[in-house]
């Protein structure tokens, strides 16, 4: 009944975040390379008449890239999104969206001036009603077509440089599956040739910011299609788990009674069809995933290759990872040592932080453990456990940010693998987001995690943080100023004493009144912070 009722709420759909805006998936937009749709509120491009934004040339980062991708001009994702569009809406203030019709993450209200922080909760802390609502929302997203976005079914070259648009509709849930595929797919080089060592969302510094943005967009899309503005993604805390605790029919689907690779018929997810799982087929055809159905979700948790992933991650693994002080290191890819990002992603040993791609730790361990749709990168988001898993990975990222309080400059500005420098735009999001925009505490983006909340302390820390960051930037200047001030004070003190000796003293009758003796004991020193 809940799902039936939600189906009538499509009327509340508004512009959101995703891939190719439907209003820009046409010959005129592709040939002009401009995607600046009108805002519904005033009918002007980017809401310019209401000072929400304006149509501007895209400013691409010129910082050098790492050596992992030795080509240029062969992949539509290079210098995203310039192959498709070089002019988009640049929004002002707290406005956001491909037409500047939305509020930035963490803001709401008619003029996007109201700050908000929502709480993501442990899925096992949800009431039965809340949990059932979450499952119904997932199922609804799988059945409702995206009103604002379409996906590309061909490359820009295959579209005859925009003269023959190749796009198709897609449901809301699969839109995000497709975006995850598109960011991680291989480069098509023509003939039967592909380049596999490329990924705009994994194996490099952007892994954590990219998935943080991805989850925020997914969360907002669910809020939109359901009308539930308070919805947040729950997380599964898998530390020290002995098995897949969410793999039952009450939650994300149990095991099929006769086929261990499939889901129980009693689960709503058993009827779901996956997309974008046949990468070798796409490569051989030099084609993109067209989002056609490719069979049911596959999952056989625990029956994975134990030599690669012997167990699920432990609390000790997470704590060691959090102790690492470097966000990124060395080549900034899956061979990086002592890198927090690479260790959390799972390419480095969670007990030594030494790269070992033959093993799968932390984030990667969960994907391999599921032994099915989640275990193949490009199609992993087909399994709804994906969002629970990545919400918890994001919470570990958040713990690291709070513990180490890195400045933005800690995120690499140059020489990272293609698409992963700080100022690179994230593939394939439109509106545009830079990697560095999500290298910040979650509360600044409008959300928190239930198990990380310490209200009084957090409020105090939030107040102090900007001042501490400024102090760290100018500490050398402050020390120099203090030394100089001390020297000046000493010189002046010496001169004053010399003058006093010359005058031979000052009578008590002309000394300044410091304090009345009878009031002395009534004086109190107060410090108001």
Short mmCIF file of C-alpha atoms in Angstrom, two decimals:
data_model
loop_
_atom_site.label_atom_id
_atom_site.label_comp_id
_atom_site.label_asym_id
_atom_site.label_seq_id
_atom_site.Cartn_x
_atom_site.Cartn_y
_atom_site.Cartn_z
CA UNK A 1 0.00 0.00 0.00
CA UNK A 2 2.86 2.36 0.84
CA UNK A 3 4.49 1.78 -2.54
CA UNK A 4 1.15 2.37 -4.29
CA UNK A 5 0.67 5.66 -2.47
CA UNK A 6 4.18 6.82 -3.29
CA UNK A 7 3.50 6.29 -6.96
CA UNK A 8 1.17 9.28 -6.96
CA UNK A 9 3.82 11.64 -5.69
CA UNK A 10 5.55 12.13 -9.03
CA UNK A 11 4.01 15.56 -9.28
CA UNK A 12 6.54 16.89 -6.81
CA UNK A 13 9.53 16.04 -9.01
CA UNK A 14 11.92 18.94 -9.44
CA UNK A 15 15.32 19.35 -11.08
CA UNK A 16 18.01 17.42 -9.26
CA UNK A 17 21.47 16.04 -9.83
CA UNK A 18 22.58 13.30 -12.17
CA UNK A 19 24.01 12.76 -15.63
CA UNK A 20 22.84 14.29 -18.93
CA UNK A 21 20.00 16.79 -18.29
CA UNK A 22 17.09 15.86 -20.54
CA UNK A 23 16.73 19.49 -21.67
CA UNK A 24 20.32 19.44 -22.98
CA UNK A 25 20.22 16.03 -24.71
CA UNK A 26 19.42 17.42 -28.15
CA UNK A 27 21.16 18.49 -31.35
CA UNK A 28 21.07 22.21 -30.56
CA UNK A 29 22.69 21.83 -27.14
CA UNK A 30 25.28 19.32 -28.30
CA UNK A 31 26.30 21.28 -31.38
CA UNK A 32 26.49 24.58 -29.50
CA UNK A 33 28.09 22.78 -26.53
CA UNK A 34 25.90 24.77 -24.19
CA UNK A 35 23.75 23.44 -21.34
CA UNK A 36 22.16 26.43 -19.62
CA UNK A 37 18.47 25.55 -19.19
CA UNK A 38 15.92 28.09 -17.96
CA UNK A 39 14.96 28.02 -14.31
CA UNK A 40 11.23 27.37 -13.96
CA UNK A 41 10.91 30.16 -11.41
CA UNK A 42 11.52 33.02 -13.85
CA UNK A 43 12.08 31.38 -17.25
CA UNK A 44 15.57 32.80 -17.67
CA UNK A 45 18.67 30.68 -18.33
CA UNK A 46 20.15 29.58 -14.99
CA UNK A 47 17.65 31.85 -13.19
CA UNK A 48 19.75 34.87 -14.12
CA UNK A 49 16.84 37.32 -13.74
CA UNK A 50 16.53 36.22 -10.12
CA UNK A 51 20.29 36.38 -9.52
CA UNK A 52 20.50 32.64 -9.04
CA UNK A 53 23.22 32.09 -11.65
CA UNK A 54 24.36 32.72 -15.20
CA UNK A 55 25.58 30.83 -18.25
CA UNK A 56 29.38 30.75 -18.17
CA UNK A 57 32.30 29.12 -19.92
CA UNK A 58 33.59 26.06 -18.06
CA UNK A 59 36.93 26.63 -16.36
CA UNK A 60 39.00 23.46 -16.71
CA UNK A 61 41.96 22.61 -14.52
CA UNK A 62 45.33 22.86 -16.27
CA UNK A 63 47.20 20.95 -13.57
CA UNK A 64 49.34 18.04 -14.86
CA UNK A 65 48.02 14.49 -14.54
CA UNK A 66 49.74 11.29 -13.49
CA UNK A 67 51.23 8.84 -16.04
CA UNK A 68 48.54 6.16 -15.72
CA UNK A 69 46.62 7.28 -18.84
CA UNK A 70 49.04 7.88 -21.75
CA UNK A 71 46.44 9.12 -24.25
CA UNK A 72 44.75 12.38 -25.15
CA UNK A 73 41.56 13.06 -27.05
CA UNK A 74 40.32 9.46 -27.12
CA UNK A 75 37.82 9.40 -24.23
CA UNK A 76 34.68 11.53 -23.81
CA UNK A 77 35.42 11.79 -20.09
CA UNK A 78 38.71 13.66 -20.52
CA UNK A 79 38.38 17.25 -19.25
CA UNK A 80 34.79 16.52 -18.28
CA UNK A 81 32.35 17.68 -19.58
CA UNK A 82 34.01 19.69 -22.37
CA UNK A 83 33.50 17.05 -25.07
CA UNK A 84 29.74 17.53 -24.68
CA UNK A 85 29.39 21.04 -23.22
CA UNK A 86 31.76 23.94 -22.62
CA UNK A 87 29.15 26.34 -21.21
CA UNK A 88 26.96 25.49 -18.23
CA UNK A 89 25.17 27.28 -15.41
CA UNK A 90 27.39 28.76 -12.75
CA UNK A 91 25.22 29.25 -9.68
CA UNK A 92 25.58 32.01 -7.11
CA UNK A 93 25.49 31.81 -3.32
CA UNK A 94 23.78 28.68 -2.02
CA UNK A 95 22.01 27.86 -5.28
CA UNK A 96 22.85 24.68 -7.19
CA UNK A 97 21.61 22.47 -10.00
CA UNK A 98 21.90 22.32 -13.79
CA UNK A 99 19.51 25.32 -13.97
CA UNK A 100 20.40 26.73 -10.51
CA UNK A 101 16.97 25.58 -9.35
CA UNK A 102 18.19 23.70 -6.27
CA UNK A 103 19.90 24.51 -3.00
CA UNK A 104 23.42 23.41 -2.20
CA UNK A 105 23.74 20.37 0.02
CA UNK A 106 23.11 21.49 3.59
CA UNK A 107 20.78 24.37 2.68
CA UNK A 108 17.03 24.66 2.16
CA UNK A 109 14.29 27.25 1.96
CA UNK A 110 12.94 29.47 -0.79
CA UNK A 111 16.21 31.38 -1.09
CA UNK A 112 18.45 28.53 0.12
CA UNK A 113 19.39 30.42 3.30
CA UNK A 114 18.33 27.87 5.92
CA UNK A 115 21.11 25.63 7.21
CA UNK A 116 20.21 22.01 7.91
CA UNK A 117 22.00 18.92 9.19
CA UNK A 118 20.28 15.57 8.81
CA UNK A 119 21.34 12.35 10.51
CA UNK A 120 22.20 9.06 8.83
CA UNK A 121 21.38 6.13 11.12
CA UNK A 122 22.40 2.53 11.57
CA UNK A 123 19.93 0.36 9.64
CA UNK A 124 19.51 -1.86 12.70
CA UNK A 125 18.47 1.16 14.77
CA UNK A 126 15.52 1.92 12.48
CA UNK A 127 12.06 0.99 13.65
CA UNK A 128 10.20 -1.64 11.65
CA UNK A 129 8.15 1.12 10.05
CA UNK A 130 11.24 3.16 9.13
CA UNK A 131 13.01 0.12 7.73
CA UNK A 132 10.01 -0.89 5.63
CA UNK A 133 9.72 2.65 4.34
CA UNK A 134 13.38 2.58 3.27
CA UNK A 135 12.86 -0.68 1.37
CA UNK A 136 9.74 0.72 -0.28
CA UNK A 137 11.65 3.85 -1.33
CA UNK A 138 14.32 1.70 -2.98
CA UNK A 139 11.70 -0.28 -4.86
CA UNK A 140 9.94 2.91 -5.92
CA UNK A 141 13.19 4.36 -7.29
CA UNK A 142 13.62 1.18 -9.37
CA UNK A 143 10.21 1.68 -10.98
CA UNK A 144 9.99 5.45 -11.59
CA UNK A 145 11.58 6.96 -14.73
CA UNK A 146 13.90 9.88 -14.11
CA UNK A 147 12.10 13.05 -15.13
CA UNK A 148 15.20 15.20 -15.47
CA UNK A 149 17.97 12.94 -16.77
CA UNK A 150 18.73 10.55 -19.60
CA UNK A 151 21.78 8.37 -20.25
CA UNK A 152 24.06 8.27 -23.27
CA UNK A 153 23.98 5.08 -25.31
CA UNK A 154 26.82 6.12 -27.60
CA UNK A 155 30.04 8.10 -27.54
CA UNK A 156 30.20 11.65 -28.87
CA UNK A 157 31.87 10.33 -32.01
CA UNK A 158 29.13 7.73 -32.45
CA UNK A 159 26.65 10.60 -32.11
CA UNK A 160 28.35 12.18 -35.13
CA UNK A 161 29.69 14.95 -32.93
CA UNK A 162 26.24 15.79 -31.64
CA UNK A 163 24.30 15.64 -34.91
CA UNK A 164 22.77 12.30 -34.00
CA UNK A 165 21.97 12.31 -30.25
CA UNK A 166 21.98 8.85 -28.67
CA UNK A 167 20.18 8.95 -25.31
CA UNK A 168 17.50 6.95 -23.58
CA UNK A 169 15.25 7.11 -20.51
CA UNK A 170 16.14 5.29 -17.34
CA UNK A 171 14.59 4.75 -13.91
CA UNK A 172 15.86 6.69 -10.92
CA UNK A 173 17.74 3.83 -9.25
CA UNK A 174 19.37 2.61 -12.47
CA UNK A 175 20.44 6.16 -13.31
CA UNK A 176 22.88 5.91 -10.42
CA UNK A 177 23.94 2.39 -11.38
CA UNK A 178 24.71 3.71 -14.86
CA UNK A 179 26.65 6.72 -13.55
CA UNK A 180 28.82 4.41 -11.43
CA UNK A 181 29.40 2.25 -14.51
CA UNK A 182 30.20 5.23 -16.73
CA UNK A 183 32.78 6.64 -14.30
CA UNK A 184 34.60 3.31 -14.03
CA UNK A 185 34.27 1.85 -17.53
CA UNK A 186 37.25 1.13 -19.79
CA UNK A 187 38.36 3.51 -22.53
CA UNK A 188 37.29 2.38 -26.00
CA UNK A 189 40.24 2.81 -28.39
CA UNK A 190 38.68 1.47 -31.57
CA UNK A 191 38.67 -1.95 -33.16
CA UNK A 192 38.88 -4.40 -30.29
CA UNK A 193 41.28 -2.24 -28.28
CA UNK A 194 40.52 -0.86 -24.84
CA UNK A 195 42.50 0.75 -22.03
CA UNK A 196 41.63 -0.71 -18.63
CA UNK A 197 43.87 1.30 -16.33
CA UNK A 198 41.43 4.17 -16.00
CA UNK A 199 38.74 4.92 -13.44
CA UNK A 200 37.30 8.31 -12.56
CA UNK A 201 35.77 7.12 -9.26
CA UNK A 202 38.21 4.52 -7.86
CA UNK A 203 41.88 3.69 -7.30
CA UNK A 204 42.92 7.32 -6.77
CA UNK A 205 42.34 10.36 -4.50
CA UNK A 206 38.82 11.04 -5.78
CA UNK A 207 37.45 7.71 -4.53
CA UNK A 208 36.09 9.11 -1.27
CA UNK A 209 34.89 12.56 -2.46
CA UNK A 210 33.29 11.01 -5.56
CA UNK A 211 31.26 8.49 -3.59
CA UNK A 212 30.38 11.16 -1.01
CA UNK A 213 28.86 13.29 -3.79
CA UNK A 214 27.23 10.22 -5.34
CA UNK A 215 25.44 9.32 -2.10
CA UNK A 216 24.29 12.90 -1.53
CA UNK A 217 22.76 13.01 -5.00
CA UNK A 218 21.14 9.61 -4.53
CA UNK A 219 19.77 10.68 -1.14
CA UNK A 220 18.33 13.89 -2.59
CA UNK A 221 16.74 12.04 -5.48
CA UNK A 222 14.93 9.71 -3.04
CA UNK A 223 13.78 12.75 -1.07
CA UNK A 224 12.36 14.21 -4.27
CA UNK A 225 10.47 11.22 -5.62
CA UNK A 226 8.95 10.39 -2.23
CA UNK A 227 8.35 13.89 -0.89
CA UNK A 228 10.17 12.82 2.27
CA UNK A 229 12.62 15.69 2.78
CA UNK A 230 13.89 14.10 6.00
CA UNK A 231 15.01 10.86 4.37
CA UNK A 232 18.63 9.87 4.90
CA UNK A 233 20.56 6.81 3.77
CA UNK A 234 21.02 4.25 6.55
CA UNK A 235 24.39 2.57 6.98
CA UNK A 236 25.48 -0.94 7.81
CA UNK A 237 28.28 -1.05 10.38
CA UNK A 238 30.07 -4.20 9.24
CA UNK A 239 33.00 -4.07 11.68
CA UNK A 240 33.62 -7.48 13.26
CA UNK A 241 30.58 -9.01 11.52
CA UNK A 242 30.75 -12.78 11.22
CA UNK A 243 28.47 -12.87 8.19
CA UNK A 244 26.21 -10.67 6.10
CA UNK A 245 23.83 -9.43 8.78
CA UNK A 246 21.61 -7.60 6.30
CA UNK A 247 21.29 -10.59 3.97
CA UNK A 248 17.87 -11.76 5.08
CA UNK A 249 14.34 -11.17 3.86
CA UNK A 250 13.63 -8.68 6.62
CA UNK A 251 16.32 -6.40 5.22
CA UNK A 252 18.18 -6.69 1.90
CA UNK A 253 17.19 -10.19 0.82
CA UNK A 254 18.07 -13.69 1.99
CA UNK A 255 19.53 -16.60 0.06
CA UNK A 256 17.44 -18.47 -2.50
CA UNK A 257 16.45 -21.93 -1.13
CA UNK A 258 17.62 -23.84 -4.22
CA UNK A 259 20.09 -21.50 -5.94
CA UNK A 260 22.62 -19.96 -3.52
CA UNK A 261 23.67 -17.38 -6.09
CA UNK A 262 20.24 -15.73 -6.16
CA UNK A 263 18.02 -13.91 -3.69
CA UNK A 264 15.09 -15.39 -1.83
CA UNK A 265 11.76 -15.09 -3.70
CA UNK A 266 10.37 -13.56 -0.50
CA UNK A 267 12.56 -10.48 -0.96
CA UNK A 268 11.33 -7.54 -3.04
CA UNK A 269 14.83 -7.38 -4.54
CA UNK A 270 14.55 -10.86 -6.09
CA UNK A 271 12.59 -9.37 -9.00
CA UNK A 272 15.12 -6.61 -9.70
CA UNK A 273 17.03 -6.76 -12.98
CA UNK A 274 20.65 -5.64 -13.17
CA UNK A 275 22.24 -3.44 -15.85
CA UNK A 276 25.79 -2.63 -17.01
CA UNK A 277 27.40 -5.89 -15.87
CA UNK A 278 28.79 -7.15 -19.19
CA UNK A 279 31.88 -5.04 -19.63
CA UNK A 280 33.67 -7.49 -21.94
CA UNK A 281 30.68 -7.53 -24.27
CA UNK A 282 30.56 -3.73 -24.42
CA UNK A 283 34.31 -3.59 -25.03
CA UNK A 284 34.19 -6.09 -27.87
CA UNK A 285 31.38 -4.10 -29.49
CA UNK A 286 33.06 -0.75 -28.71
CA UNK A 287 29.74 0.25 -27.19
CA UNK A 288 28.41 1.81 -24.01
CA UNK A 289 26.05 0.09 -21.61
CA UNK A 290 22.53 0.86 -22.85
CA UNK A 291 20.88 -0.07 -19.53
CA UNK A 292 18.99 -3.06 -20.90
CA UNK A 293 18.10 -5.77 -18.37
CA UNK A 294 20.78 -8.42 -17.86
CA UNK A 295 19.23 -10.79 -15.35
CA UNK A 296 18.58 -10.86 -11.59
CA UNK A 297 20.83 -9.65 -8.78
CA UNK A 298 23.42 -12.26 -7.91
CA UNK A 299 24.78 -12.63 -4.40
CA UNK A 300 26.37 -15.53 -2.52
CA UNK A 301 27.91 -13.92 0.57
CA UNK A 302 30.83 -15.68 2.21
CA UNK A 303 31.48 -18.16 -0.60
CA UNK A 304 34.15 -15.93 -2.09
CA UNK A 305 37.84 -16.55 -2.72
CA UNK A 306 39.20 -16.80 0.85
CA UNK A 307 42.79 -16.36 -0.31
CA UNK A 308 41.91 -12.84 -1.42
CA UNK A 309 39.39 -11.90 1.28
CA UNK A 310 39.63 -14.28 4.23
CA UNK A 311 37.24 -12.32 6.48
CA UNK A 312 35.15 -9.20 6.87
CA UNK A 313 36.96 -6.12 8.22
CA UNK A 314 37.53 -5.74 11.94
CA UNK A 315 37.38 -2.76 14.29
CA UNK A 316 41.15 -2.99 14.57
CA UNK A 317 41.47 -2.65 10.79
CA UNK A 318 39.38 0.51 10.85
CA UNK A 319 41.28 2.01 13.79
CA UNK A 320 44.64 1.40 12.14
CA UNK A 321 43.39 2.97 8.94
CA UNK A 322 42.20 6.04 10.86
CA UNK A 323 45.63 6.43 12.45
CA UNK A 324 47.25 7.08 9.05
CA UNK A 325 48.10 10.75 8.72
CA UNK A 326 48.61 10.95 4.94
CA UNK A 327 45.50 11.16 2.81
CA UNK A 328 47.42 10.24 -0.32
CA UNK A 329 50.98 9.22 -1.18
CA UNK A 330 53.39 8.14 -3.91
CA UNK A 331 51.77 7.41 -7.28
CA UNK A 332 48.32 8.16 -5.80
CA UNK A 333 46.82 5.00 -7.26
CA UNK A 334 46.28 1.45 -5.97
CA UNK A 335 50.04 1.07 -5.42
CA UNK A 336 50.19 3.89 -2.85
CA UNK A 337 51.72 3.00 0.53
CA UNK A 338 50.74 4.56 3.88
CA UNK A 339 47.81 6.25 2.18
CA UNK A 340 44.61 6.55 4.19
CA UNK A 341 42.58 6.57 0.97
CA UNK A 342 44.25 3.49 -0.51
CA UNK A 343 44.01 1.59 2.78
CA UNK A 344 40.33 2.41 3.26
CA UNK A 345 39.58 1.63 -0.37
CA UNK A 346 41.16 -1.77 0.23
CA UNK A 347 44.24 -1.98 -1.99
CA UNK A 348 46.65 -1.66 0.96
CA UNK A 349 46.91 -4.02 3.90
CA UNK A 350 44.73 -2.76 6.80
CA UNK A 351 47.43 -3.77 9.28
CA UNK A 352 50.50 -2.32 7.57
CA UNK A 353 49.19 0.18 4.96
CA UNK A 354 51.50 -1.42 2.38
CA UNK A 355 49.92 -1.81 -1.05
CA UNK A 356 48.88 -5.35 -1.89
CA UNK A 357 46.37 -5.46 -4.79
CA UNK A 358 46.27 -9.25 -4.55
CA UNK A 359 44.40 -8.87 -1.25
CA UNK A 360 41.15 -7.00 -0.61
CA UNK A 361 40.74 -5.10 2.63
CA UNK A 362 38.13 -2.79 4.17
CA UNK A 363 35.94 -1.32 1.39
CA UNK A 364 37.02 -3.84 -1.26
CA UNK A 365 36.61 -6.75 1.15
CA UNK A 366 32.85 -6.18 1.41
CA UNK A 367 32.45 -6.13 -2.35
CA UNK A 368 34.41 -9.36 -2.80
CA UNK A 369 32.68 -11.02 0.18
CA UNK A 370 29.25 -10.52 -1.44
CA UNK A 371 30.41 -12.78 -4.27
CA UNK A 372 28.01 -11.60 -6.95
CA UNK A 373 26.76 -8.40 -8.57
CA UNK A 374 28.56 -6.28 -5.97
CA UNK A 375 31.89 -7.90 -6.73
CA UNK A 376 32.32 -6.40 -10.21
CA UNK A 377 33.17 -2.70 -10.07
CA UNK A 378 31.17 -1.36 -12.99
CA UNK A 379 27.91 -3.05 -12.00
CA UNK A 380 28.32 -3.12 -8.23
CA UNK A 381 25.67 -0.49 -7.51
CA UNK A 382 22.98 -2.89 -8.81
CA UNK A 383 22.87 -4.53 -5.39
CA UNK A 384 21.07 -2.20 -2.93
CA UNK A 385 23.53 -3.23 -0.22
CA UNK A 386 25.88 -0.90 -2.10
CA UNK A 387 24.34 2.23 -0.57
CA UNK A 388 24.44 0.81 3.00
CA UNK A 389 28.06 -0.20 2.53
CA UNK A 390 29.23 3.07 1.03
CA UNK A 391 27.40 5.11 3.65
CA UNK A 392 29.51 3.37 6.30
CA UNK A 393 32.71 3.80 4.26
CA UNK A 394 31.83 7.50 4.06
CA UNK A 395 31.44 7.60 7.84
CA UNK A 396 35.01 6.28 8.22
CA UNK A 397 36.17 9.02 5.85
CA UNK A 398 34.29 11.47 8.06
CA UNK A 399 36.01 10.14 11.19
CA UNK A 400 39.40 10.68 9.53
CA UNK A 401 38.47 14.25 8.54
CA UNK A 402 37.40 15.04 12.10
CA UNK A 403 40.44 13.45 13.68
CA UNK A 404 43.10 14.96 11.42
CA UNK A 405 41.31 18.16 10.29
CA UNK A 406 43.21 18.44 7.00
CA UNK A 407 43.21 21.65 5.04
CA UNK A 408 41.97 21.52 1.44
CA UNK A 409 45.59 21.65 0.25
CA UNK A 410 46.06 18.11 1.61
CA UNK A 411 44.02 16.86 -1.34
CA UNK A 412 46.41 16.58 -4.33
CA UNK A 413 46.24 19.49 -6.75
CA UNK A 414 48.32 17.84 -9.48
CA UNK A 415 49.84 14.59 -10.79
CA UNK A 416 46.96 12.36 -9.67
CA UNK A 417 45.48 9.86 -12.17
CA UNK A 418 43.21 11.39 -14.79
CA UNK A 419 40.11 13.01 -13.31
CA UNK A 420 41.37 12.92 -9.74
CA UNK A 421 43.17 16.25 -9.25
CA UNK A 422 41.60 18.61 -6.74
CA UNK A 423 40.12 20.97 -9.37
CA UNK A 424 38.99 18.29 -11.84
CA UNK A 425 35.25 17.99 -12.35
CA UNK A 426 33.80 14.66 -11.27
CA UNK A 427 32.69 12.34 -14.06
CA UNK A 428 29.83 12.14 -15.04
CA UNK A 429 27.97 14.67 -12.91
CA UNK A 430 26.02 17.62 -14.31
CA UNK A 431 25.79 20.09 -12.61
CA UNK A 432 29.54 20.18 -12.15
CA UNK A 433 31.35 19.40 -8.90
CA UNK A 434 35.09 19.47 -8.29
CA UNK A 435 36.77 16.74 -6.23
CA UNK A 436 37.92 19.25 -3.64
CA UNK A 437 34.38 20.44 -2.94
CA UNK A 438 33.63 17.21 -1.07
CA UNK A 439 36.89 17.02 0.85
CA UNK A 440 35.25 18.66 3.85
CA UNK A 441 33.33 17.63 7.01
CA UNK A 442 29.90 16.16 6.39
CA UNK A 443 28.14 18.73 8.56
CA UNK A 444 29.17 21.40 6.06
CA UNK A 445 27.32 19.33 3.45
CA UNK A 446 24.21 18.96 5.58
CA UNK A 447 24.48 15.55 7.20
CA UNK A 448 25.99 13.66 10.11
CA UNK A 449 26.21 10.09 11.36
CA UNK A 450 24.32 8.99 14.43
CA UNK A 451 27.27 7.16 15.96
CA UNK A 452 29.57 10.15 15.49
CA UNK A 453 27.36 12.76 17.10
CA UNK A 454 28.64 14.54 20.21
CA UNK A 455 26.37 17.61 20.25
CA UNK A 456 28.04 19.90 22.79
CA UNK A 457 31.60 19.00 21.86
CA UNK A 458 30.87 19.09 18.15
CA UNK A 459 29.30 22.53 18.40
CA UNK A 460 32.40 23.82 20.23
CA UNK A 461 34.70 22.22 17.66
CA UNK A 462 32.69 23.64 14.76
CA UNK A 463 33.06 27.10 16.32
CA UNK A 464 36.82 26.79 16.79
CA UNK A 465 37.73 25.03 13.53
CA UNK A 466 37.88 28.05 11.17
CA UNK A 467 40.00 30.03 13.66
CA UNK A 468 42.39 27.13 14.20
CA UNK A 469 42.77 26.69 10.44
CA UNK A 470 43.58 30.38 10.03
CA UNK A 471 46.07 30.21 12.89
CA UNK A 472 47.81 27.24 11.25
CA UNK A 473 48.17 29.25 8.06
CA UNK A 474 49.74 32.32 9.72
CA UNK A 475 51.54 30.81 12.72
CA UNK A 476 54.99 31.72 11.40
CA UNK A 477 53.90 35.35 10.96
CA UNK A 478 52.45 35.37 14.50
CA UNK A 479 55.69 34.06 15.99
CA UNK A 480 57.69 36.67 14.10
CA UNK A 481 55.35 39.43 15.21
CA UNK A 482 55.63 38.27 18.82
CA UNK A 483 59.43 38.31 18.71
CA UNK A 484 59.48 41.75 17.09
CA UNK A 485 56.97 43.03 19.63
CA UNK A 486 59.11 41.71 22.47
CA UNK A 487 62.19 43.52 21.15
CA UNK A 488 60.31 46.80 20.74
CA UNK A 489 58.86 46.49 24.24
CA UNK A 490 62.28 45.86 25.74
CA UNK A 491 63.76 48.90 23.99
CA UNK A 492 60.91 51.17 25.07
CA UNK A 493 61.09 49.91 28.65
CA UNK A 494 64.79 50.68 28.76
CA UNK A 495 64.26 54.21 27.43
CA UNK A 496 61.48 54.91 29.95
CA UNK A 497 63.61 53.74 32.87
CA UNK A 498 66.50 55.88 31.68
CA UNK A 499 64.23 58.94 31.54
CA UNK A 500 62.86 58.21 35.01
CA UNK A 501 66.38 58.02 36.45
CA UNK A 502 67.18 61.40 34.83
CA UNK A 503 64.16 63.06 36.44
CA UNK A 504 65.07 61.66 39.82
CA UNK A 505 61.67 60.10 40.54
CA UNK A 506 57.99 61.22 40.60
CA UNK A 507 56.04 62.34 43.68
CA UNK A 508 53.09 60.30 44.80
CA UNK A 509 50.88 63.37 44.36
CA UNK A 510 51.21 63.30 40.58
CA UNK A 511 51.12 59.53 40.06
CA UNK A 512 48.08 58.30 38.06
CA UNK A 513 45.29 56.76 40.12
CA UNK A 514 45.32 53.02 39.41
CA UNK A 515 42.56 51.95 41.78
CA UNK A 516 40.87 53.14 44.90
CA UNK A 517 42.12 51.12 47.85
CA UNK A 518 38.63 50.52 49.24
CA UNK A 519 37.45 49.07 45.88
CA UNK A 520 40.42 46.77 45.39
CA UNK A 521 38.92 43.70 47.01
CA UNK A 522 35.74 44.04 44.97
CA UNK A 523 37.48 43.60 41.64
CA UNK A 524 36.87 40.28 39.81
CA UNK A 525 38.48 38.99 36.61
CA UNK A 526 36.09 37.37 34.19
CA UNK A 527 36.81 35.59 30.96
CA UNK A 528 33.94 35.32 28.55
CA UNK A 529 34.64 32.92 25.64
#
